[in-house]
Short mmCIF file of C-alpha atoms in Angstrom, two decimals:
data_model
loop_
_atom_site.label_atom_id
_atom_site.label_comp_id
_atom_site.label_asym_id
_atom_site.label_seq_id
_atom_site.Cartn_x
_atom_site.Cartn_y
_atom_site.Cartn_z
CA UNK A 1 63.84 140.08 156.14
CA UNK A 2 63.51 143.08 158.42
CA UNK A 3 65.98 144.35 160.84
CA UNK A 4 64.05 142.76 163.84
CA UNK A 5 64.62 139.26 162.30
CA UNK A 6 68.38 140.06 161.74
CA UNK A 7 68.63 141.12 165.42
CA UNK A 8 66.76 137.95 166.47
CA UNK A 9 69.20 135.81 164.62
CA UNK A 10 72.20 137.66 165.91
CA UNK A 11 70.77 137.04 169.54
CA UNK A 12 70.00 133.35 168.75
CA UNK A 13 66.22 133.55 169.12
CA UNK A 14 65.19 133.27 165.50
CA UNK A 15 62.67 130.68 164.40
CA UNK A 16 63.53 127.93 161.89
CA UNK A 17 61.68 129.43 159.00
CA UNK A 18 63.37 132.76 159.44
CA UNK A 19 66.75 130.96 159.56
CA UNK A 20 65.89 129.13 156.44
CA UNK A 21 65.14 132.51 154.71
CA UNK A 22 68.36 133.96 155.97
CA UNK A 23 70.28 130.98 154.70
CA UNK A 24 68.59 131.30 151.29
CA UNK A 25 69.55 134.86 150.98
CA UNK A 26 73.20 134.56 152.23
CA UNK A 27 73.89 131.24 150.39
CA UNK A 28 73.44 133.10 147.11
CA UNK A 29 76.38 135.31 148.07
CA UNK A 30 78.57 132.64 149.66
CA UNK A 31 78.32 130.01 146.98
CA UNK A 32 79.65 130.83 143.58
CA UNK A 33 79.71 128.77 140.42
CA UNK A 34 82.94 128.04 138.54
CA UNK A 35 82.83 128.79 134.80
CA UNK A 36 81.05 126.23 132.53
CA UNK A 37 83.99 124.70 130.80
CA UNK A 38 85.84 124.08 134.12
CA UNK A 39 85.75 120.28 133.97
CA UNK A 40 86.88 120.38 130.24
CA UNK A 41 89.73 122.63 130.96
CA UNK A 42 91.02 120.36 133.93
CA UNK A 43 90.65 117.26 131.75
CA UNK A 44 92.42 119.05 128.81
CA UNK A 45 95.38 119.99 131.04
CA UNK A 46 95.63 116.45 132.38
CA UNK A 47 95.67 114.93 128.86
CA UNK A 48 98.27 117.41 127.70
CA UNK A 49 100.42 116.53 130.70
CA UNK A 50 100.02 112.79 129.97
CA UNK A 51 101.02 113.24 126.35
CA UNK A 52 104.00 115.32 127.44
CA UNK A 53 104.96 112.50 129.91
CA UNK A 54 104.70 109.98 127.10
CA UNK A 55 107.10 112.15 125.01
CA UNK A 56 109.51 112.04 128.08
CA UNK A 57 109.58 108.42 128.06
CA UNK A 58 110.17 108.26 124.26
CA UNK A 59 113.16 110.54 124.78
CA UNK A 60 114.42 108.14 127.39
CA UNK A 61 113.80 105.15 125.10
CA UNK A 62 116.01 106.83 122.47
CA UNK A 63 118.77 107.46 125.03
CA UNK A 64 118.48 103.83 126.05
CA UNK A 65 118.88 102.78 122.46
CA UNK A 66 122.08 104.95 122.08
CA UNK A 67 123.40 103.71 125.38
CA UNK A 68 122.99 100.04 124.20
CA UNK A 69 124.83 100.81 120.99
CA UNK A 70 127.68 102.47 122.78
CA UNK A 71 127.93 99.45 125.21
CA UNK A 72 127.99 97.08 122.26
CA UNK A 73 130.48 99.23 120.54
CA UNK A 74 132.64 99.43 123.75
CA UNK A 75 132.44 95.72 124.08
CA UNK A 76 133.90 95.47 120.57
CA UNK A 77 130.79 94.06 119.12
CA UNK A 78 130.96 96.18 116.03
CA UNK A 79 133.51 95.75 113.23
CA UNK A 80 136.30 98.21 113.79
CA UNK A 81 139.10 99.33 111.52
CA UNK A 82 141.54 97.43 113.88
CA UNK A 83 142.64 94.97 111.06
CA UNK A 84 143.77 97.63 108.86
CA UNK A 85 145.68 99.44 111.77
CA UNK A 86 147.20 96.12 112.62
CA UNK A 87 148.78 95.80 109.19
CA UNK A 88 149.76 99.40 108.69
CA UNK A 89 150.49 101.14 112.01
CA UNK A 90 150.88 98.64 114.91
CA UNK A 91 152.04 101.22 117.43
CA UNK A 92 149.12 103.61 116.79
CA UNK A 93 146.65 100.67 117.07
CA UNK A 94 148.15 99.73 120.36
CA UNK A 95 147.63 103.23 121.71
CA UNK A 96 144.23 103.42 120.29
CA UNK A 97 143.37 100.20 122.03
CA UNK A 98 144.39 101.77 125.29
CA UNK A 99 142.16 104.80 124.63
CA UNK A 100 139.38 102.64 123.67
CA UNK A 101 139.71 100.68 126.85
CA UNK A 102 139.56 103.86 128.95
CA UNK A 103 136.63 105.21 126.98
CA UNK A 104 134.89 101.98 127.53
CA UNK A 105 135.15 102.31 131.26
CA UNK A 106 133.78 105.80 131.31
CA UNK A 107 130.97 104.83 129.04
CA UNK A 108 130.09 101.87 131.06
CA UNK A 109 129.90 103.99 134.26
CA UNK A 110 127.86 106.79 132.56
CA UNK A 111 125.54 104.15 131.04
CA UNK A 112 125.08 102.37 134.44
CA UNK A 113 124.13 105.65 135.99
CA UNK A 114 121.66 106.58 133.14
CA UNK A 115 120.16 103.15 133.32
CA UNK A 116 119.58 103.51 137.12
CA UNK A 117 117.86 106.88 136.46
CA UNK A 118 115.85 105.26 133.76
CA UNK A 119 114.73 102.40 135.99
CA UNK A 120 113.85 104.96 138.68
CA UNK A 121 111.72 106.83 136.30
CA UNK A 122 110.02 103.75 135.05
CA UNK A 123 109.34 102.74 138.60
CA UNK A 124 107.80 106.02 139.51
CA UNK A 125 105.49 105.89 136.36
CA UNK A 126 104.48 102.33 137.25
CA UNK A 127 103.61 103.44 140.81
CA UNK A 128 101.60 106.33 139.48
CA UNK A 129 99.55 104.22 137.21
CA UNK A 130 99.33 101.14 139.56
CA UNK A 131 95.89 100.24 140.71
CA UNK B 1 74.63 101.95 135.46
CA UNK B 2 74.02 103.44 138.91
CA UNK B 3 75.88 106.35 140.36
CA UNK B 4 79.47 105.19 141.29
CA UNK B 5 80.82 106.03 144.65
CA UNK B 6 84.01 108.11 145.01
CA UNK B 7 86.05 105.05 145.69
CA UNK B 8 84.78 103.20 142.70
CA UNK B 9 85.56 106.24 140.56
CA UNK B 10 89.00 106.38 141.97
CA UNK B 11 89.49 102.63 141.15
CA UNK B 12 88.39 103.30 137.57
CA UNK B 13 90.82 106.31 137.12
CA UNK B 14 93.65 104.14 138.50
CA UNK B 15 92.69 101.40 136.02
CA UNK B 16 93.23 103.97 133.25
CA UNK B 17 89.72 105.50 132.81
CA UNK B 18 90.32 109.17 132.71
CA UNK B 19 86.62 109.88 132.05
CA UNK B 20 86.03 108.62 135.62
CA UNK B 21 88.18 111.62 136.86
CA UNK B 22 86.00 114.03 134.85
CA UNK B 23 83.00 112.71 136.94
CA UNK B 24 84.84 113.52 140.12
CA UNK B 25 85.83 116.92 138.83
CA UNK B 26 82.31 117.70 137.88
CA UNK B 27 81.15 116.52 141.31
CA UNK B 28 83.56 118.55 143.40
CA UNK B 29 84.37 121.53 141.19
CA UNK B 30 82.01 123.61 143.26
CA UNK B 31 83.66 122.63 146.53
CA UNK B 32 87.15 123.30 145.18
CA UNK B 33 86.29 126.66 143.59
CA UNK B 34 84.47 127.95 146.68
CA UNK B 35 87.07 126.83 149.05
CA UNK B 36 89.76 128.58 146.94
CA UNK B 37 87.70 131.65 146.64
CA UNK B 38 87.17 131.87 150.37
CA UNK B 39 90.95 131.84 150.80
CA UNK B 40 92.01 133.89 147.79
CA UNK B 41 89.09 136.27 147.38
CA UNK B 42 89.78 136.51 143.72
CA UNK B 43 87.72 134.65 141.08
CA UNK B 44 90.36 133.96 138.49
CA UNK B 45 92.89 133.02 141.04
CA UNK B 46 90.47 130.73 142.75
CA UNK B 47 89.62 129.08 139.44
CA UNK B 48 93.25 128.43 138.65
CA UNK B 49 93.89 127.19 142.17
CA UNK B 50 90.89 124.79 141.97
CA UNK B 51 92.08 123.41 138.68
CA UNK B 52 95.60 122.93 139.86
CA UNK B 53 94.17 121.08 143.00
CA UNK B 54 92.43 118.71 140.62
CA UNK B 55 95.58 118.11 138.57
CA UNK B 56 97.58 117.45 141.72
CA UNK B 57 94.89 115.14 142.99
CA UNK B 58 94.94 113.20 139.71
CA UNK B 59 98.75 112.91 139.76
CA UNK B 60 98.86 111.61 143.32
CA UNK B 61 95.76 109.50 143.25
CA UNK B 62 97.62 106.30 143.54
CA UNK B 63 98.98 107.66 146.84
CA UNK B 64 95.46 108.09 148.23
CA UNK B 65 95.01 105.16 150.63
CA UNK B 66 91.25 105.38 151.07
CA UNK B 67 91.47 105.33 154.87
CA UNK B 68 89.90 108.75 154.80
CA UNK B 69 87.23 110.00 152.43
CA UNK B 70 88.30 111.38 149.05
CA UNK B 71 86.66 114.78 150.13
CA UNK B 72 88.89 114.96 153.21
CA UNK B 73 92.13 114.25 151.19
CA UNK B 74 90.98 116.69 148.46
CA UNK B 75 90.03 119.37 150.92
CA UNK B 76 93.66 119.45 152.11
CA UNK B 77 94.96 119.62 148.51
CA UNK B 78 92.72 122.57 147.67
CA UNK B 79 93.43 124.58 150.81
CA UNK B 80 97.09 123.98 150.56
CA UNK B 81 97.12 124.99 146.87
CA UNK B 82 95.12 128.14 147.68
CA UNK B 83 97.13 129.05 150.70
CA UNK B 84 100.45 128.71 148.76
CA UNK B 85 99.07 130.82 145.95
CA UNK B 86 97.96 133.48 148.39
CA UNK B 87 101.49 133.46 149.89
CA UNK B 88 103.20 133.67 146.61
CA UNK B 89 101.01 136.39 145.19
CA UNK B 90 100.69 138.15 148.55
CA UNK B 91 97.15 138.89 147.66
CA UNK B 92 95.79 141.92 149.40
CA UNK B 93 92.61 141.46 151.22
CA UNK B 94 89.95 143.85 150.39
CA UNK B 95 89.50 146.51 153.03
CA UNK B 96 86.12 145.80 154.28
CA UNK B 97 85.55 149.30 155.70
CA UNK B 98 85.84 150.69 152.18
CA UNK B 99 83.55 148.23 150.62
CA UNK B 100 80.49 149.92 149.18
CA UNK B 101 77.79 147.78 150.83
CA UNK B 102 75.64 150.95 151.51
CA UNK B 103 73.46 151.29 148.58
CA UNK B 104 70.57 153.24 147.68
CA UNK B 105 67.81 153.53 150.28
CA UNK B 106 65.07 151.01 150.73
CA UNK B 107 67.16 148.04 149.48
CA UNK B 108 66.30 144.84 151.23
CA UNK B 109 68.91 142.52 152.63
CA UNK B 110 68.50 140.17 149.58
CA UNK B 111 69.33 143.19 147.27
CA UNK B 112 72.34 144.13 149.19
CA UNK B 113 74.96 141.49 148.40
CA UNK B 114 77.80 143.86 149.21
CA UNK B 115 76.62 143.92 152.92
CA UNK B 116 76.59 140.07 153.12
CA UNK B 117 79.99 139.82 151.33
CA UNK B 118 81.35 142.49 153.69
CA UNK B 119 79.99 140.54 156.69
CA UNK B 120 81.48 137.34 155.42
CA UNK B 121 84.92 139.00 155.07
CA UNK B 122 84.78 140.08 158.74
CA UNK B 123 83.50 137.15 160.50
CA UNK B 124 86.83 135.37 160.27
CA UNK B 125 88.23 132.59 158.01
CA UNK B 126 86.77 129.60 160.05
CA UNK B 127 83.26 130.92 160.16
CA UNK B 128 83.27 131.82 156.55
CA UNK B 129 84.70 128.43 155.53
CA UNK B 130 82.10 126.72 157.67
CA UNK B 131 79.16 128.66 156.03
CA UNK B 132 80.69 128.04 152.64
CA UNK B 133 80.81 124.29 153.20
CA UNK B 134 77.42 124.20 154.68
CA UNK B 135 75.69 126.38 151.99
CA UNK B 136 77.36 124.28 149.10
CA UNK B 137 74.90 121.61 150.12
CA UNK B 138 77.17 119.07 148.37
CA UNK B 139 78.42 117.58 151.56
CA UNK B 140 76.59 116.04 154.58
CA UNK B 141 77.34 117.25 158.00
CA UNK B 142 79.29 114.05 158.63
CA UNK B 143 81.42 114.68 155.56
CA UNK B 144 82.04 118.28 156.67
CA UNK B 145 83.02 116.96 160.02
CA UNK B 146 85.44 114.56 158.52
CA UNK B 147 87.13 117.21 156.57
CA UNK B 148 87.43 119.63 159.59
CA UNK B 149 88.05 116.81 162.07
CA UNK B 150 84.87 117.56 163.98
CA UNK B 151 81.70 115.59 164.84
CA UNK B 152 78.60 116.20 162.86
CA UNK B 153 77.06 117.66 165.88
CA UNK B 154 79.83 120.20 166.40
CA UNK B 155 79.53 121.07 162.74
CA UNK B 156 75.89 121.86 163.39
CA UNK B 157 76.76 124.14 166.35
CA UNK B 158 79.58 125.80 164.35
CA UNK B 159 77.34 126.66 161.58
CA UNK B 160 74.73 128.05 163.94
CA UNK B 161 77.39 130.27 165.57
CA UNK B 162 78.89 131.32 162.30
CA UNK B 163 75.46 132.32 161.15
CA UNK B 164 74.98 134.33 164.30
CA UNK B 165 78.27 136.05 163.99
CA UNK B 166 77.43 137.00 160.42
CA UNK B 167 74.11 138.51 161.35
CA UNK B 168 75.81 140.39 164.17
CA UNK B 169 78.58 141.64 161.86
CA UNK B 170 75.93 142.83 159.26
CA UNK B 171 74.21 144.64 161.89
CA UNK B 172 77.38 146.36 162.96
CA UNK B 173 78.22 147.19 159.39
CA UNK B 174 74.82 148.65 158.79
CA UNK B 175 74.67 150.96 161.80
CA UNK B 176 71.77 153.05 162.66
CA UNK B 177 71.48 155.00 159.48
CA UNK B 178 71.85 152.08 157.12
CA UNK B 179 69.75 149.99 159.45
CA UNK B 180 66.67 150.91 157.56
CA UNK B 181 67.97 149.17 154.60
CA UNK B 182 67.13 145.73 155.87
CA UNK B 183 63.48 146.56 155.82
CA UNK B 184 61.44 144.75 153.12
#
């Protein structure tokens, strides 16, 4: 390509074959190729993130399990040393019952909040993977 | 099995087939990388921006409603990613006037890539983007038009004008003395 052709192009009077040649020369500079393992790197990152998200859900599952245990305990589903206290120190037992009742309220509220967060997370995950 | 369309690939990805997304990445990595490179003007940054754009697209794929083409939606993700990186890193644009496009004597235009690069830097973002999308040859004029909200005909005109402006800019950059360099 000579300067005359370049000037013709700048002035808009260049023929198609010359434009084609110009495109050929310029496109080599305009278009670059990403590195060879580009796709593999993207897919690797996506897989790593998916695994870490799974880990996140496992953590939540454990938290849920602990919460269920706490709720069951709070609802006096577990065997407690109440019988012994009844026999030996009735007053202490009475006070502990009051404490237990307050603790139950707090636990229930915290649990309800955590369950809501968990449901929200699950809903978002479901939405992401929905077809 | 024939070549799947973008929408079919997206359906497969959403059904849990990650390999289908690899096909999309392979198909549009050139587009993503070159768009990011045009904005960031830094190869490594552009590569990272393009990769992050694909990861964002994967994460938000269920939100893609298919009313527009995938390329149109993805183009926005790439440009937003690249622009936000450019803002964060405050990348300094190369001072074109200092670019060493003037080489040894009797180099032809095709052996003077610095001149072409310098010209591209100076013709403005929109023209450079238009030429990038056109020269990629991965997209039809209609697809480019959809991405840039133009008709295919207007894309054709815009490419022609961008090409003209590039030629003018290259002539300006060459000047009288260097003008001889474009001789074959």
